Coordinates of C-alpha atoms in Angstrom, one line a residue:
Chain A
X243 CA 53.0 -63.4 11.8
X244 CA 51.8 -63.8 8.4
X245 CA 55.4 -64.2 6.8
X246 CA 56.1 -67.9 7.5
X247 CA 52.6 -68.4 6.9
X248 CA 53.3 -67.4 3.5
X249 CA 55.7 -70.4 2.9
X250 CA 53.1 -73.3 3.2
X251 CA 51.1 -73.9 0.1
X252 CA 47.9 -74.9 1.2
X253 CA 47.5 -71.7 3.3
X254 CA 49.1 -69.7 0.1
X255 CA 46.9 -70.9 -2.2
X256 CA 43.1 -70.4 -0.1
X257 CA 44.5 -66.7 0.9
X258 CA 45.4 -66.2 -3.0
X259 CA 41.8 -67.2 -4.2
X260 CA 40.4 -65.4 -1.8
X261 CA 42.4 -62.3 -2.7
X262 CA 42.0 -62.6 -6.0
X263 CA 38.2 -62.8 -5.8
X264 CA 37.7 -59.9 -3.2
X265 CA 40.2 -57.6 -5.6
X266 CA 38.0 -58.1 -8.6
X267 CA 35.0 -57.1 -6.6
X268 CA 36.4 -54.2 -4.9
X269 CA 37.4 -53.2 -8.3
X270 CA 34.0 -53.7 -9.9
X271 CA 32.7 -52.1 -7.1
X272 CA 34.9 -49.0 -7.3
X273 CA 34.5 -48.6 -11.0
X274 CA 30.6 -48.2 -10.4
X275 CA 30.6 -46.3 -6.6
X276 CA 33.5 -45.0 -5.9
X277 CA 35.5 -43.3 -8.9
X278 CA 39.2 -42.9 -8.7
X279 CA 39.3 -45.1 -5.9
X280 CA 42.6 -47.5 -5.9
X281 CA 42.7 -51.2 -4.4
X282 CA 45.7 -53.0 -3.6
X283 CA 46.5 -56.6 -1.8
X284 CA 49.2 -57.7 0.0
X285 CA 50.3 -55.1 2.1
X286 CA 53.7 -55.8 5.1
X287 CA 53.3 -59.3 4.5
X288 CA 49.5 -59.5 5.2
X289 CA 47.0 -60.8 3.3
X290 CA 44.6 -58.6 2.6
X291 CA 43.1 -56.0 0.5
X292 CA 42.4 -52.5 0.5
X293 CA 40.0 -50.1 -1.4
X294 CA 41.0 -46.8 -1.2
X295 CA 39.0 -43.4 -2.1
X296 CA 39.0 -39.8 -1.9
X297 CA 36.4 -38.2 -0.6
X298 CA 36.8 -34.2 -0.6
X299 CA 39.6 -33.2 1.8
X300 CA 39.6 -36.7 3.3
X301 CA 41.2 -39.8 2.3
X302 CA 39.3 -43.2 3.7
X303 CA 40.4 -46.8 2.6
X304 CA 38.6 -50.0 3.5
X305 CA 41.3 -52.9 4.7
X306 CA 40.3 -56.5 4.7
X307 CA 42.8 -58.6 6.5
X308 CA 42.6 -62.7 6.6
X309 CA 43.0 -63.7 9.6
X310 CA 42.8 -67.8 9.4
X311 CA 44.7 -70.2 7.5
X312 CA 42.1 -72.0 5.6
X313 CA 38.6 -72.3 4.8
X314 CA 36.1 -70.6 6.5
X315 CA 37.6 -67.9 6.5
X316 CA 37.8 -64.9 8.9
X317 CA 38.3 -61.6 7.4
X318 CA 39.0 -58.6 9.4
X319 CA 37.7 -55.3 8.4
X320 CA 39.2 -52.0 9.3
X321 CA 38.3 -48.4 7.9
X322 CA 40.5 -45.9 8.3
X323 CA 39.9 -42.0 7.6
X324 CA 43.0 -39.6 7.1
X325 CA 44.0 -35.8 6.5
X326 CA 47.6 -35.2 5.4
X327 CA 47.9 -31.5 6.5
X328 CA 51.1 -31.0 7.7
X329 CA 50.6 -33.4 10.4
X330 CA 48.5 -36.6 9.4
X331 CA 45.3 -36.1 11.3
X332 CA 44.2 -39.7 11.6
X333 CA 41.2 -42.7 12.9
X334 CA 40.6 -45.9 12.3
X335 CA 37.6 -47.9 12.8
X336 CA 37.1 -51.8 13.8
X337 CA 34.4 -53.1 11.5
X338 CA 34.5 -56.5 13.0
X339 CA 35.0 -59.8 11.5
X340 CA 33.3 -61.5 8.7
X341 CA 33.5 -65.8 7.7
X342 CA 33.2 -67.3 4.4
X343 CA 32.7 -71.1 4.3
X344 CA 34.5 -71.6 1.0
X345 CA 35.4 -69.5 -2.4
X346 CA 31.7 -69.6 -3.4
X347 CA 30.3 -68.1 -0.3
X348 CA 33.0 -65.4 -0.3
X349 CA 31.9 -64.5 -3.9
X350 CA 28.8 -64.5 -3.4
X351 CA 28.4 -62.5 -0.4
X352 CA 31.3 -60.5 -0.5
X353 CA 29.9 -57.8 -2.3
X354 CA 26.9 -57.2 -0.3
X355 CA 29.7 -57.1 3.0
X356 CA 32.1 -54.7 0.6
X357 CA 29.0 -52.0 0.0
X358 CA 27.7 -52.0 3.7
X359 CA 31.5 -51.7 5.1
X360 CA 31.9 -48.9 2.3
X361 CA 28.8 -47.0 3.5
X362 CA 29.3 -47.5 7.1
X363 CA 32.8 -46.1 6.9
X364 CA 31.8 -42.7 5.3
X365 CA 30.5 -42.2 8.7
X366 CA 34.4 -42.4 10.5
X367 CA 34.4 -38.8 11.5
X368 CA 37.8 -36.5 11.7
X369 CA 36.2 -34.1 13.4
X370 CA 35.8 -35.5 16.7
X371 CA 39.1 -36.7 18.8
X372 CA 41.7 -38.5 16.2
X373 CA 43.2 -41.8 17.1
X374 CA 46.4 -43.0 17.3
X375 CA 49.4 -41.6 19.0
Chain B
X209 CA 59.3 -35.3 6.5
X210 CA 61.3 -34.5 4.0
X211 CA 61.3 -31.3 2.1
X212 CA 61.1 -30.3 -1.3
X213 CA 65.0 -29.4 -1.3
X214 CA 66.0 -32.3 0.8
X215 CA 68.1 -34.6 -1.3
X216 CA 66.7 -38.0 -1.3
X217 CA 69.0 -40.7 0.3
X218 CA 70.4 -43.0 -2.1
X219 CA 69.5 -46.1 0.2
X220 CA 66.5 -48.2 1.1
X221 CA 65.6 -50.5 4.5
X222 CA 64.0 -53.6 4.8
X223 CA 62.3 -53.6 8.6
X224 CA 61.3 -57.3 9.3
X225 CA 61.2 -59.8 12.1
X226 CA 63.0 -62.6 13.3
X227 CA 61.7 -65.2 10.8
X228 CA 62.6 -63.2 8.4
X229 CA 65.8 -61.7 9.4
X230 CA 67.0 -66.0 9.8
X231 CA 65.9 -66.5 6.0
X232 CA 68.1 -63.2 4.7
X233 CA 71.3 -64.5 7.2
X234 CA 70.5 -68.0 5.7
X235 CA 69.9 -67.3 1.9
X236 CA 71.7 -63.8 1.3
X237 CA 68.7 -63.3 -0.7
X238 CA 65.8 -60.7 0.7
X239 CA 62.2 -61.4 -0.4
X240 CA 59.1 -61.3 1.3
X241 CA 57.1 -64.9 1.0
X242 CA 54.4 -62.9 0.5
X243 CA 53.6 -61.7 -3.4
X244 CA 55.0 -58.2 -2.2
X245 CA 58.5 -57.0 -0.6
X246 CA 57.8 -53.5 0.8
X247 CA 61.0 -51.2 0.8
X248 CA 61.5 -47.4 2.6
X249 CA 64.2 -45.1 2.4
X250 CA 62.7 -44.0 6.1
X251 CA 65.2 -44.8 8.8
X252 CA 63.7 -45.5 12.1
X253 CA 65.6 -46.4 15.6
X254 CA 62.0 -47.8 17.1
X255 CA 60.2 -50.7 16.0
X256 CA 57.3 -49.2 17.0
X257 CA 58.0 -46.2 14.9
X258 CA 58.8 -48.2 12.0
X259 CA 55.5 -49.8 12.8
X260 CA 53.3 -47.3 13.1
X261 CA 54.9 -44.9 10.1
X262 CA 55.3 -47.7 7.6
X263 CA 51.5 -49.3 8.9
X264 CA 52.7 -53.3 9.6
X265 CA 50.6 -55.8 11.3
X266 CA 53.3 -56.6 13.5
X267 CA 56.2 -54.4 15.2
X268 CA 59.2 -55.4 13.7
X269 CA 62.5 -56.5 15.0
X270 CA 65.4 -55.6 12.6
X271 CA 66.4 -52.7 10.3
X272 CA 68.3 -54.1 7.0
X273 CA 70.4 -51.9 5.5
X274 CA 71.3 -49.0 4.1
X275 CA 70.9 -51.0 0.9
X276 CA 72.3 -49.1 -2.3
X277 CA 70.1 -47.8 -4.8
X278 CA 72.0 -48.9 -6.9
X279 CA 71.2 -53.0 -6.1
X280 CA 67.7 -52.6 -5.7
X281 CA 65.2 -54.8 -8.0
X282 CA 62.8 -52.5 -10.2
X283 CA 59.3 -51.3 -8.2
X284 CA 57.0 -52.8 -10.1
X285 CA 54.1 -53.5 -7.9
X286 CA 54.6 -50.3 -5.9
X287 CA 56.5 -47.3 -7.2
X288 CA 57.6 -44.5 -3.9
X289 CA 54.5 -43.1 -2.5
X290 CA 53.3 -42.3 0.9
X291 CA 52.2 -44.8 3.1
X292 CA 48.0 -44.9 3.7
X293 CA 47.0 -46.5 7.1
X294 CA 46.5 -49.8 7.8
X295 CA 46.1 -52.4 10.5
X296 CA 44.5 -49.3 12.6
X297 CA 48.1 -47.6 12.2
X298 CA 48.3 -43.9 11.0
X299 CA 51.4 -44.6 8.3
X300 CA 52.4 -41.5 6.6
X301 CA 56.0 -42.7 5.9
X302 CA 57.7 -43.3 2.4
X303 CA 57.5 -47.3 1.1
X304 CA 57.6 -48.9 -2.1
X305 CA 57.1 -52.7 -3.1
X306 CA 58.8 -55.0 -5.8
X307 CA 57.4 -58.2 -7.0
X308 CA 61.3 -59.5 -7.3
X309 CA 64.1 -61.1 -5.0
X310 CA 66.9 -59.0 -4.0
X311 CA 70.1 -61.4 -4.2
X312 CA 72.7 -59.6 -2.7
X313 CA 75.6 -61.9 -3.9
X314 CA 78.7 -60.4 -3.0
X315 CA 77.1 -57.3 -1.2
X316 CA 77.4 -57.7 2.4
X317 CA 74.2 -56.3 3.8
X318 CA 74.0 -55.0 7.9
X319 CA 71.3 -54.7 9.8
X320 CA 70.5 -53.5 13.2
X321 CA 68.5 -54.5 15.9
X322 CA 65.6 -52.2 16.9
X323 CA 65.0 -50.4 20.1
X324 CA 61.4 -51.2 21.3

């Protein structure tokens, strides 16, 4: 549960710089590849990020979750395609997990992980069974 | 869902977990730890529901509230919108997020437990 985890600084302040530097990538990397797309952190108590797009009809966001307390760290990635018609036609895909050593190794290789999870999630396809309940 | 003629309730929930629900009983004050509190003016019976509609990590435990709209802080890192999934859940409720503490002072909050 992420919310106590919150309270100690130690773990606060590696989740925060990691935050921090994964925003201002997504955000570089939405300004040049994905236009209109909107990234947001912190999301339920979790920390993470999420890069969020448009793409036609369908509506696809990338979510990186940390999952440890402190360097290396273990980031989750999930991406999720949606349709709101009516009923939210829904499916989410497990990207696996990625580990930075420290804040340099996160910068520096972040971006390359960011633009191969972005690509690799334009593939989650609505078409076939949705997920979910 | 809502329709367009559907008035809006003039309340919001908090749906959280034990940890959580202590800290609120302990402090009288309601604020995430983390940078964000999310709010909803969704009321849900299941933590499950609540779970899957407002996309959390974990299921949660308690529903706090109805809070008056009246108390609330001012949205500022999330104005109302429709929740987007996450944590492989399908979301599609109502949330909203404030960077500030909500003290309740003299306002005596309730909350319930959920059903599974």
């Amino acid at each position: 549960m992420s919310w106590k985890q919150w309270e100690n600084k130690a773990v606060r302040d590696a989740w925060n710089s990691a935050i921090d530097s994964m925003e201002k990538t997504a955000k570089a990397f939405a300004s040049e590849h994905a236009s209109g797309a909107d990234v947001s952190r912190c999301h339920q108590d979790s920390p993470d990020v999420i890069l969020r797009w448009q793409d036609g009809p369908t509506s696809r966001n990338l979510q990186f979750i940390i999952q440890s307390e402190n360097w290396p760290l273990s980031v989750a990635v999930l991406g999720h395609a949606w349709r709101d018609a009516g009923d939210r036609i829904f499916k989410s895909h497990d990207f696996g997990t990625v580990s930075y050593a420290d804040p340099e190794a996160l910068a520096s290789a972040f971006p390359a992980d960011l633009a191969s999870a972005f690509e690799q999630s334009r593939s989650i396809n609505l078409a076939s069974r949705a997920s979910g309940d | 869902m809502l329709g367009t003629d559907t008035p809006v309730p003039p309340y919001f929930y908090r749906y959280v977990g034990q940890e959580e629900m202590d800290s609120i009983i302990r402090t009288g004050i309601i604020q995430s730890k983390s940078p964000h509190t999310f709010y909803t003016r969704d009321y849900y019976t299941s933590g499950s529901e609540a779970q899957r509609r407002l996309s959390m990590v974990s299921r949660p435990k308690y529903r706090v509230g109805p809070i008056p709209e009246r108390i609330m802080p001012f949205f500022d890192a999330a104005p109302e919108g429709r929740v987007q999934p996450a944590f492989g859940q399908r979301g599609g409720g109502q949330e909203c997020a404030t960077t500030q503490p909500l003290v309740l002072g003299s306002f005596v909050v309730t909350y319930d437990f959920l059903e599974v």
